[in-house]
Coordinates of N, CA and C in Angstrom, one line a residue:
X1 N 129.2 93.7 93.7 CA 127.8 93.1 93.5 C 127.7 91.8 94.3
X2 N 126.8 91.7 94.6 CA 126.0 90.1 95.5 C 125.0 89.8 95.3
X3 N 125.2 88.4 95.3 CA 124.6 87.5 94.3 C 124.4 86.8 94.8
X4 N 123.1 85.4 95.1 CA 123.1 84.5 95.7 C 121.1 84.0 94.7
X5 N 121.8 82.7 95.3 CA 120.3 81.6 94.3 C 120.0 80.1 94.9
X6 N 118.8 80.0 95.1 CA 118.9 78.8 95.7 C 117.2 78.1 94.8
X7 N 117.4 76.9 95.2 CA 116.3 75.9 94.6 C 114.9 75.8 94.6
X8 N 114.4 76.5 94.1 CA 112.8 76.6 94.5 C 111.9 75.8 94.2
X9 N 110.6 75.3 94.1 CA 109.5 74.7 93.4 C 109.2 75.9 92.5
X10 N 108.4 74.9 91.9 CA 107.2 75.7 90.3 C 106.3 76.4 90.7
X11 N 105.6 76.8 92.0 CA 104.8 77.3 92.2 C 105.0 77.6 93.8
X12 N 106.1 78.4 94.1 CA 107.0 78.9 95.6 C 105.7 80.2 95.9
X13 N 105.9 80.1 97.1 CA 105.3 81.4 98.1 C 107.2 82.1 97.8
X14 N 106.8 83.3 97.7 CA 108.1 84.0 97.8 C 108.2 85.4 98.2
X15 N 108.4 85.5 99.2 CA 107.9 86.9 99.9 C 109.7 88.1 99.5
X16 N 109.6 88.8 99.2 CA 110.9 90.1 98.8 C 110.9 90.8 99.3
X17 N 111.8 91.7 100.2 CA 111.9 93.0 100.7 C 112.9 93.8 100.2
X18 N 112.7 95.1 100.0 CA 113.8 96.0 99.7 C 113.5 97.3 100.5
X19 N 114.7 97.3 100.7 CA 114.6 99.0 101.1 C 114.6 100.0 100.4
X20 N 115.0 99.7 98.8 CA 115.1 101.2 98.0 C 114.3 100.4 96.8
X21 N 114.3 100.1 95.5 CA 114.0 99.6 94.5 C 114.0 98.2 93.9
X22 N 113.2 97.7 93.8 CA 113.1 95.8 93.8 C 112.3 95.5 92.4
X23 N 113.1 94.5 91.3 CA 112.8 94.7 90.3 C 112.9 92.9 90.3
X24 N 111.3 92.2 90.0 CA 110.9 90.8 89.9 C 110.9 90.1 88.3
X25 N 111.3 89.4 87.9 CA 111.0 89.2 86.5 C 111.3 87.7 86.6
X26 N 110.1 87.2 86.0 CA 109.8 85.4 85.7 C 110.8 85.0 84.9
X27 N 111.1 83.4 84.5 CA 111.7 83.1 83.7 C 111.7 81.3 83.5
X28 N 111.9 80.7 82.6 CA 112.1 79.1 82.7 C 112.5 78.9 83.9
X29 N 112.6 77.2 84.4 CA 113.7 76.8 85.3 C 112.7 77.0 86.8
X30 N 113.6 76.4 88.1 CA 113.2 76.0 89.4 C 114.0 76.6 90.2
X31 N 114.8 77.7 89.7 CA 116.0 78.7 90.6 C 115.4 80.0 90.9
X32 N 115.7 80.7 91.8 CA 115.5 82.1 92.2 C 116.8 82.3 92.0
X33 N 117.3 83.6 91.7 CA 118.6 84.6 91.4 C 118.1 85.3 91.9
X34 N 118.9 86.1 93.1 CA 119.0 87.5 93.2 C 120.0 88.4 92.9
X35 N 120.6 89.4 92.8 CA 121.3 90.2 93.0 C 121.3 92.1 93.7
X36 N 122.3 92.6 94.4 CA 122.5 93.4 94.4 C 123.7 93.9 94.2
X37 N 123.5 95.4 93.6 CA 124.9 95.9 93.5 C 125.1 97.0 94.6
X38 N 124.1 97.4 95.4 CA 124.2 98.0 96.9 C 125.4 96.7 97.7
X39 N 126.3 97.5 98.9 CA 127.0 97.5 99.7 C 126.5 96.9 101.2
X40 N 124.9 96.9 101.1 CA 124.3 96.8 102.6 C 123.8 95.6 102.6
X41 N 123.7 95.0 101.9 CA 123.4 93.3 102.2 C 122.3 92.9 101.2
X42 N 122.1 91.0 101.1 CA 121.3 90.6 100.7 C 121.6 89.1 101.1
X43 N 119.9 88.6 101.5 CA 119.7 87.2 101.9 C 118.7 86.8 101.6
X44 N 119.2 85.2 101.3 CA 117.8 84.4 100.6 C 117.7 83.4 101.7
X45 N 116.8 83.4 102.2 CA 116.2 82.2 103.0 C 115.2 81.3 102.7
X46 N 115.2 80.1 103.5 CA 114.1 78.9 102.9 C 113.7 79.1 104.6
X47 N 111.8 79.6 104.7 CA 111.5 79.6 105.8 C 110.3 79.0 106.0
X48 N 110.0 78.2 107.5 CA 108.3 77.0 107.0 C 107.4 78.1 106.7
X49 N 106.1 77.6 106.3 CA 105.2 77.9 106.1 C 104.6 78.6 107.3
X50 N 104.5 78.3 108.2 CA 104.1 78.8 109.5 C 104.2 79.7 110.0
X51 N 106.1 80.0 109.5 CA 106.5 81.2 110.8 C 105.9 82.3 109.6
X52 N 106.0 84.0 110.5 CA 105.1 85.0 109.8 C 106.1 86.0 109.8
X53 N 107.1 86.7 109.2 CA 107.7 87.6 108.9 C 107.5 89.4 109.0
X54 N 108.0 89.9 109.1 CA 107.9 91.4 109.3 C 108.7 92.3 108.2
X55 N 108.4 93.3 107.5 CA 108.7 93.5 106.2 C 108.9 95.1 106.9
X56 N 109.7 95.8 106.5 CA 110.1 97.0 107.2 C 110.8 97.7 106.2
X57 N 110.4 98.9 105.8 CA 111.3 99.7 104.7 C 111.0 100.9 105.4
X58 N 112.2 102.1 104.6 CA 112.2 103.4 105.3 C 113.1 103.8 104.2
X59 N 113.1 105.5 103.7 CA 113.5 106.5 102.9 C 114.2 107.3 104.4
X60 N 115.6 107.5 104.6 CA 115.5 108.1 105.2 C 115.3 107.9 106.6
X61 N 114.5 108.8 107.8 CA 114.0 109.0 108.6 C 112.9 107.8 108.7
X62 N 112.3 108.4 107.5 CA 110.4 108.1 107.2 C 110.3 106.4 107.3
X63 N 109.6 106.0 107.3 CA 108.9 104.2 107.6 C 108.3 104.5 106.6
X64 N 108.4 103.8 105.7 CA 107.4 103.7 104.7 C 106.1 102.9 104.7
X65 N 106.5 101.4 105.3 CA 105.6 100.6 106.2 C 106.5 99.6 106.8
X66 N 105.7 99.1 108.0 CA 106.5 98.1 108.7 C 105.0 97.3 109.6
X67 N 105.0 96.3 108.6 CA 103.8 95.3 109.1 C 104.0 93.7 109.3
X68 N 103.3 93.0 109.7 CA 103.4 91.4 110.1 C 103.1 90.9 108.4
X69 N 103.6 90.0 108.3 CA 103.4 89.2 106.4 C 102.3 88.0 107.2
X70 N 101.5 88.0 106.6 CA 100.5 86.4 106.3 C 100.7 85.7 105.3
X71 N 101.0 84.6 104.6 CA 100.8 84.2 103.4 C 99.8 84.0 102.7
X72 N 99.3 84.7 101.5 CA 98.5 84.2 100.9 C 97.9 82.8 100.9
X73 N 96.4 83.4 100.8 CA 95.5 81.6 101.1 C 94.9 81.7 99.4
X74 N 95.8 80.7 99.0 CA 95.5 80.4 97.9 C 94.8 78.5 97.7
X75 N 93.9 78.8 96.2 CA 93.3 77.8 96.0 C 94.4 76.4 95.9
X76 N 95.4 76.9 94.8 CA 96.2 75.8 94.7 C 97.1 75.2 95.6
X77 N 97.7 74.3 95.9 CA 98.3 73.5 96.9 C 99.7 74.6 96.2
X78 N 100.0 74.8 97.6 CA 101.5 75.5 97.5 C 102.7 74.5 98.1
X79 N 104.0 75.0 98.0 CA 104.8 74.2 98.2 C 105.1 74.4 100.1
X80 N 105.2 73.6 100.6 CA 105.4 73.8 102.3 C 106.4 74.8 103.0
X81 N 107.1 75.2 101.6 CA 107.9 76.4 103.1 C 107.7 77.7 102.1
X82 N 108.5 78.5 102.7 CA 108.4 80.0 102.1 C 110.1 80.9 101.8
X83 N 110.1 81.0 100.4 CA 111.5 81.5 100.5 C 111.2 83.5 100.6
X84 N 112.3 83.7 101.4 CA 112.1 85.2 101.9 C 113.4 85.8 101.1
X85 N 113.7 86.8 100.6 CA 114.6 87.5 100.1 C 114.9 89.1 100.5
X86 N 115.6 89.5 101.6 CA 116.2 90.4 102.1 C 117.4 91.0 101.2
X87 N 116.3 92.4 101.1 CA 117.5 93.5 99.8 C 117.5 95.0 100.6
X88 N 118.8 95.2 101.3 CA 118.6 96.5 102.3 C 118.7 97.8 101.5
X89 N 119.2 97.9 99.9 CA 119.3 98.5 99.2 C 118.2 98.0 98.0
X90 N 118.6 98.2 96.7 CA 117.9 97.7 95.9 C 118.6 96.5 95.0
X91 N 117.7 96.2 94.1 CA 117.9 94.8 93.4 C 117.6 94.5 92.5
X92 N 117.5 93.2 91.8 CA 116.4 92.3 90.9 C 116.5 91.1 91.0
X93 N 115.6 90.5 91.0 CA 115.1 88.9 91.2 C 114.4 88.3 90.4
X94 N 115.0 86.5 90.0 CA 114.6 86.4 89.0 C 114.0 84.9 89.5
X95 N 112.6 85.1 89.5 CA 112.1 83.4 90.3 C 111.1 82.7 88.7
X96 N 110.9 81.3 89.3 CA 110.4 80.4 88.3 C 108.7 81.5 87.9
X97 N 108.6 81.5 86.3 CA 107.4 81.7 86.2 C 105.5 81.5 87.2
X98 N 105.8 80.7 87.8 CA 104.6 79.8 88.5 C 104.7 80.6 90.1
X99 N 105.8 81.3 90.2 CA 106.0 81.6 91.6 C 104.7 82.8 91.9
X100 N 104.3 82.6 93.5 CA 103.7 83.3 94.1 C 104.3 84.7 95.3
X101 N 103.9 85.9 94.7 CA 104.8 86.9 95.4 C 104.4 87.7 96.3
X102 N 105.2 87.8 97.2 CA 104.5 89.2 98.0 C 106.0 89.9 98.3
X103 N 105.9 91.4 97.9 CA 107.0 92.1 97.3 C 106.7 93.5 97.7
X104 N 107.8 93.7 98.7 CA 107.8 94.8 99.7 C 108.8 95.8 99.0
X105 N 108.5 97.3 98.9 CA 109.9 98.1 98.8 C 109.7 99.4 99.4
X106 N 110.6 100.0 99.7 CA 110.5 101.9 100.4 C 110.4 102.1 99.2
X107 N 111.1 102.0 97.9 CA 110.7 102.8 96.6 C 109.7 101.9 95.8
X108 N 110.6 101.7 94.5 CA 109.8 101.5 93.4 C 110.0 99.6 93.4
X109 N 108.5 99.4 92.7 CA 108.6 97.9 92.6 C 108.2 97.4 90.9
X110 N 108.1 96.4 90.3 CA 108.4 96.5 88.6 C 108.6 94.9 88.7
X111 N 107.6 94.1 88.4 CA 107.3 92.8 88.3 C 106.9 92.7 86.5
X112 N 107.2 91.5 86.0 CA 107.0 90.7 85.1 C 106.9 89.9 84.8
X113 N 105.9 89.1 84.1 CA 105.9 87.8 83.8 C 106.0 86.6 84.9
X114 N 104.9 86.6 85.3 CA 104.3 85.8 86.4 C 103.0 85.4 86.5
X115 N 102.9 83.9 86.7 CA 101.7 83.3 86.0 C 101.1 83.1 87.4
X116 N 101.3 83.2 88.8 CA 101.1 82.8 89.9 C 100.6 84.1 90.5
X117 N 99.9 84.6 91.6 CA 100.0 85.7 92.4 C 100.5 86.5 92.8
X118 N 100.7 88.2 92.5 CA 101.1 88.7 92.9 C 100.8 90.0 94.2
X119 N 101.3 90.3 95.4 CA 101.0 91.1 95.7 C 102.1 92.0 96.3
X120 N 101.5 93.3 96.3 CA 102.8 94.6 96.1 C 102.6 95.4 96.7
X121 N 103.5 96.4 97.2 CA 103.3 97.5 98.6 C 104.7 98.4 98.5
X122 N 104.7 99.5 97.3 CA 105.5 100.2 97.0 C 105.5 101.5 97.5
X123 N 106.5 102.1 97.8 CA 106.2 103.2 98.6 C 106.6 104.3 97.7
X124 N 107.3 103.7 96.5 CA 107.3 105.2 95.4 C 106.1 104.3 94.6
X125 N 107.0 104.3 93.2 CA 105.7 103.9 92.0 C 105.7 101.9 91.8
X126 N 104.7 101.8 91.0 CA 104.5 100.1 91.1 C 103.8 99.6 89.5
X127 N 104.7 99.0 88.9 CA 104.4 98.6 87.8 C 104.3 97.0 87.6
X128 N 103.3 96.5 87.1 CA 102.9 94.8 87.4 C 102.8 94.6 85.5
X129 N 103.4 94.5 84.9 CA 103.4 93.2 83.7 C 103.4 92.3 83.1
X130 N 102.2 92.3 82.6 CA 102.1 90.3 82.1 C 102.0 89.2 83.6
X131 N 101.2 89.9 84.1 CA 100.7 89.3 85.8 C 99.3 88.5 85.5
X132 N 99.4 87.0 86.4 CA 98.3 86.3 85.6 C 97.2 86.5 87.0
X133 N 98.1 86.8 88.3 CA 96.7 87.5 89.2 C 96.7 88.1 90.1
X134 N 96.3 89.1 90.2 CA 96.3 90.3 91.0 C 95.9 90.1 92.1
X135 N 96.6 90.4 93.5 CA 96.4 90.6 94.5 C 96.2 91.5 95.0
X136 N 96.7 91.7 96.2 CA 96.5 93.5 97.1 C 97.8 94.1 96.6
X137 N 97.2 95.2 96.3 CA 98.5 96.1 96.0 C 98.4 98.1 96.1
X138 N 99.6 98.7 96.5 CA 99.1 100.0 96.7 C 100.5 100.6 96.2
X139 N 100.5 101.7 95.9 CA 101.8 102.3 95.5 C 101.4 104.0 96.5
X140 N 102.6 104.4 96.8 CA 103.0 105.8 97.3 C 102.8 107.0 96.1
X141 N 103.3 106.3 95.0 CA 103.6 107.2 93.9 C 102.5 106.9 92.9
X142 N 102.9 106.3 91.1 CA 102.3 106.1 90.2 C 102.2 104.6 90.5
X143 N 100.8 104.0 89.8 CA 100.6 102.7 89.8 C 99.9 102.3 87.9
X144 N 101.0 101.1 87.6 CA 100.7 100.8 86.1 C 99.8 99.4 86.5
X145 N 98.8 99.1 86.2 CA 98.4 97.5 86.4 C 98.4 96.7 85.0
X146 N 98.6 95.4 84.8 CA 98.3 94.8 83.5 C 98.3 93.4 83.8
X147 N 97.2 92.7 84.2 CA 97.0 91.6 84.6 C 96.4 91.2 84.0
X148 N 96.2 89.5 84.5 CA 95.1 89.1 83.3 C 93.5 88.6 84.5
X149 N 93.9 88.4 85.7 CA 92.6 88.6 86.5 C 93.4 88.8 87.9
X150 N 92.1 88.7 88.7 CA 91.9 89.7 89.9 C 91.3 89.0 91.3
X151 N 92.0 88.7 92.4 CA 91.6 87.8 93.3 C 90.5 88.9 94.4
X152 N 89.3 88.3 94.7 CA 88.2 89.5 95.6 C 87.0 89.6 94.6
X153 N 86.1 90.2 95.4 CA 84.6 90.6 94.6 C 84.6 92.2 94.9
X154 N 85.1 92.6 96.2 CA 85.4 93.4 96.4 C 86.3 94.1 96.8
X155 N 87.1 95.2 96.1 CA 88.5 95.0 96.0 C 88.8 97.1 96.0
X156 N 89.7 97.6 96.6 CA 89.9 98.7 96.7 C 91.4 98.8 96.0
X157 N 92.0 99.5 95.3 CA 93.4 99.7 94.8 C 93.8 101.6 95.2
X158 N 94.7 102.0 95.9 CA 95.4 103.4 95.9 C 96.1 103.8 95.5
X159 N 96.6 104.5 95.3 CA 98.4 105.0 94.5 C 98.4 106.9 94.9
X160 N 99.2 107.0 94.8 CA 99.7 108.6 95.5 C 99.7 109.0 94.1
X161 N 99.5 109.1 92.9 CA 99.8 109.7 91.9 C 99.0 109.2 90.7
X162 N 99.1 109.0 89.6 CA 98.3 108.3 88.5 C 98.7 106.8 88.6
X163 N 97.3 106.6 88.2 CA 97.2 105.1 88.7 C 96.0 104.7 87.0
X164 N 96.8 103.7 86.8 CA 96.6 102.9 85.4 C 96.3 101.5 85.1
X165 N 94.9 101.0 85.4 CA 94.3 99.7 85.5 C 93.9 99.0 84.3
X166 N 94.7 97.7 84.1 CA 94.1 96.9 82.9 C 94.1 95.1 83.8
X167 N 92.7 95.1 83.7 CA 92.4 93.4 84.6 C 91.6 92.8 83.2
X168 N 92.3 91.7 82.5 CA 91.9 91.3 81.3 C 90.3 90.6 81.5
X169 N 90.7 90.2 82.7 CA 89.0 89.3 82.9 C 88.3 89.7 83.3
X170 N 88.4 91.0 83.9 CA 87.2 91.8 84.5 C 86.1 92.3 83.4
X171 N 84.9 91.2 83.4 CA 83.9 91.7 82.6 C 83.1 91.9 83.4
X172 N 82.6 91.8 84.7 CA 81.3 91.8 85.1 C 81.3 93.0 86.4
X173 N 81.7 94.2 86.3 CA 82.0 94.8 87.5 C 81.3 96.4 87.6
X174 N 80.9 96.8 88.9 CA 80.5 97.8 89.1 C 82.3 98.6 89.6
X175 N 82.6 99.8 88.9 CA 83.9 100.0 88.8 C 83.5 102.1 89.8
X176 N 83.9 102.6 90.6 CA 83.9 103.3 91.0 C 85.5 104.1 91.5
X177 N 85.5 105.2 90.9 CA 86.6 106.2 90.7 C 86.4 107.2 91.2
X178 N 88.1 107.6 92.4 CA 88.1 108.4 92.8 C 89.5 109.5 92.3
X179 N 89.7 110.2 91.8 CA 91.0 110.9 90.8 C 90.9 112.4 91.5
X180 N 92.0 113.0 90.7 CA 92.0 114.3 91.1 C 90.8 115.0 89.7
X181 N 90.1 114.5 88.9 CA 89.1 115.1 88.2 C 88.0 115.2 89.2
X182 N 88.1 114.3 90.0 CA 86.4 114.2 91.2 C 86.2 112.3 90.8
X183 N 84.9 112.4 90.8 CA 84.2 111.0 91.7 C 83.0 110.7 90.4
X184 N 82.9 109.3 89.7 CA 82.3 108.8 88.4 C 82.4 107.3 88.8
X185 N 81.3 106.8 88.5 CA 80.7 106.0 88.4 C 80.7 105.1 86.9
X186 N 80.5 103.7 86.7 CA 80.5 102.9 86.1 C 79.9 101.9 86.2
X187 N 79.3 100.9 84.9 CA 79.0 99.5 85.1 C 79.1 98.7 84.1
X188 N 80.3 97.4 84.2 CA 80.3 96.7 83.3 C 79.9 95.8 83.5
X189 N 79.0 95.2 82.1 CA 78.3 93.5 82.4 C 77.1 93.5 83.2
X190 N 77.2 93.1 84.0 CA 76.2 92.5 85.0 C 76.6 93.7 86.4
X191 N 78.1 94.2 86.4 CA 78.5 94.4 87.7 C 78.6 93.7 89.1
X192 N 79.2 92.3 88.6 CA 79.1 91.5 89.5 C 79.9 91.5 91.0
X193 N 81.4 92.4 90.3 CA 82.1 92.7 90.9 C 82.0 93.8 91.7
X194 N 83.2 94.9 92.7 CA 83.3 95.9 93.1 C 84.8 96.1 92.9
X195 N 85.2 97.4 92.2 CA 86.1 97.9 92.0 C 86.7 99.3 92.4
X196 N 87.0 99.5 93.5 CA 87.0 101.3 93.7 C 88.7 101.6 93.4
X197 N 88.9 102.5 92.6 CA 90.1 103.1 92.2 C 90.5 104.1 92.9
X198 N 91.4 104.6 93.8 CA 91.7 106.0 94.3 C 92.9 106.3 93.8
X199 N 93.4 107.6 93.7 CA 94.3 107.8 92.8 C 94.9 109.4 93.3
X200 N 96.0 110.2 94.1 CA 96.1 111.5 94.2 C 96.5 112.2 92.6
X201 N 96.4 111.3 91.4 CA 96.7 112.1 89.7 C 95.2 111.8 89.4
X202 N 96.1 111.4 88.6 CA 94.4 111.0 87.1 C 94.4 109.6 87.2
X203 N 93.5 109.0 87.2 CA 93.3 107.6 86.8 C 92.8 107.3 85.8
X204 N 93.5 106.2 84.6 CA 92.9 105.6 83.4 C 92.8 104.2 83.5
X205 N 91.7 103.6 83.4 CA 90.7 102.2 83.3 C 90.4 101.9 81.7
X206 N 91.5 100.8 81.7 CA 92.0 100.2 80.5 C 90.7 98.8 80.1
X207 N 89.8 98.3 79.3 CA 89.0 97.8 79.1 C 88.7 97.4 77.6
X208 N 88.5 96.2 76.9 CA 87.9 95.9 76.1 C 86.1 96.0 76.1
X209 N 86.0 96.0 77.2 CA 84.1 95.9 77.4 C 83.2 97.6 77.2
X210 N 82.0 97.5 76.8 CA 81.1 98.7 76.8 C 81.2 98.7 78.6
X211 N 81.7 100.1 79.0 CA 81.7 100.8 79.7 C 80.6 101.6 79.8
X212 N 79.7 101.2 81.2 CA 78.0 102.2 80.9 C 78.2 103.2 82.3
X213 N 78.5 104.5 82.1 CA 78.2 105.5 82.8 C 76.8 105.1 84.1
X214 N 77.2 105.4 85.5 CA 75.9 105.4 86.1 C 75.6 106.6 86.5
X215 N 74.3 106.8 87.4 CA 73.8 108.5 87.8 C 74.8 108.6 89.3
X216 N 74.7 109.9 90.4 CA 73.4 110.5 89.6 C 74.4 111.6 88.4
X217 N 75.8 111.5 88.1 CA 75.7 112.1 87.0 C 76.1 111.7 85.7
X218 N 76.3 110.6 85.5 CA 76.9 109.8 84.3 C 77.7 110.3 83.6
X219 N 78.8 110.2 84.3 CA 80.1 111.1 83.8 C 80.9 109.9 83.9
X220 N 81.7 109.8 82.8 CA 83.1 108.8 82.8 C 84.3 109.2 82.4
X221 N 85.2 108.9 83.1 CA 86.5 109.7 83.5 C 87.4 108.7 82.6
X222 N 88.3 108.7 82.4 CA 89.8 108.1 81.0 C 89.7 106.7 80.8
X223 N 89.4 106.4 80.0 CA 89.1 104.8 79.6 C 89.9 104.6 78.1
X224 N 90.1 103.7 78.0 CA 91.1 103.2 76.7 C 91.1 101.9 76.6
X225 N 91.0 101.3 75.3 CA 91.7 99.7 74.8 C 92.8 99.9 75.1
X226 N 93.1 98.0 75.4 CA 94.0 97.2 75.5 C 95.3 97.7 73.9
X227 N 95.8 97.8 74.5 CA 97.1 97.6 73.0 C 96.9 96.7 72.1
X228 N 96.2 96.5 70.8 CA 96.3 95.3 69.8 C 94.4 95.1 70.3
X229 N 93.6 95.8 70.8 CA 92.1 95.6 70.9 C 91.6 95.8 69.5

């Protein structure tokens, strides 16, 4: 197993890559922990703010994606550099609550408890828990969401399989679904927002709010309370 941890701020840019399965989870404290129990490496870097990284995963043959990283432009003052975390197999990482993520894997990705931003780019399934704000994110496979809000007005989410959305602050949104049932329409609130869901399964849109069917055929597809609503 390999291990390595170094000193972060309360509110770090922290960008992750893995090549097979990468598993994020918050905790007290101003440390990042990594580990792998893969044979093929792992590196934590402290990198400026400036330079722009390349995030590359592959199953196999296949490229799952391989694109340029930007760092999130966030409202809050961030800390001036960027720590990067190289996992050529799979892993888990354990950064300060406040941290901001962007979290690459060829497979599965599985964050928790993070009060800061997250964004995600899983090339199997993608599960986000106790996430205080949603960024861009897409999964290959299934996608679980559970955040408590949502950065954009207008905002697209995909996933190759069932895909499962709960945005606690989303009250004011025009929400539009695309599943393997077909194409339904919605509007909550005002519909201030834009929400389009695509999904190759079923998609379920998790909500405390009156959910209003729109034409032309007012059909609404799997909706459910929050746990404890």
């Amino acid at each position: 197993m390999t291990q390595r941890s170094i000193l972060v701020g309360t509110n770090q840019t922290i960008i992750i890559k893995g090549g097979g399965s990468v598993t994020v989870k918050g905790h007290e404290g101003d440390r990042l922990s990594a580990e792998t129990a893969g044979t093929g490496g792992l590196t934590v870097e402290r990198r400026s703010e400036a330079e722009i990284g390349r995030a590359r995963a592959a199953v196999g043959e296949h490229v799952i994606f391989d694109v340029r990283i930007k760092l999130p432009n966030l409202k809050e003052k961030v800390s001036d550099d960027v720590i990067e975390v190289q996992i050529s197999g799979s892993g888990e990482v354990r950064v300060p609550f406040g941290s901001n993520l962007k979290v690459y894997a060829g497979k599965d990705i599985e964050v928790q408890g993070i009060r800061g931003q997250v964004d995600a780019f899983a090339g199997l399934n993608l599960d986000l828990q106790d996430v205080h704000r949603l960024g861009n994110v897409s999964a290959g496979g299934t996608m679980n969401i559970d955040c408590q809000k949502m950065i954009g007005k207008d905002v697209t989410f995909g996933a190759g399989r069932d895909l499962r959305f709960h945005v606690a602050d989303l009250t004011s949104a025009r929400l539009r679904v695309k599943d393997i049932g077909g194409y339904w329409e919605a509007r909550i609130g005002e519909g201030e927002k834009s929400v389009t869901l695509k999904s190759g399964g079923d998609v379920t849109f998790v909500t405390d709010q009156k959910v209003e069917p729109l034409p032309p055929n007012y059909i609404l597809g799997k909706i459910e309370k929050p746990t404890g609503a």
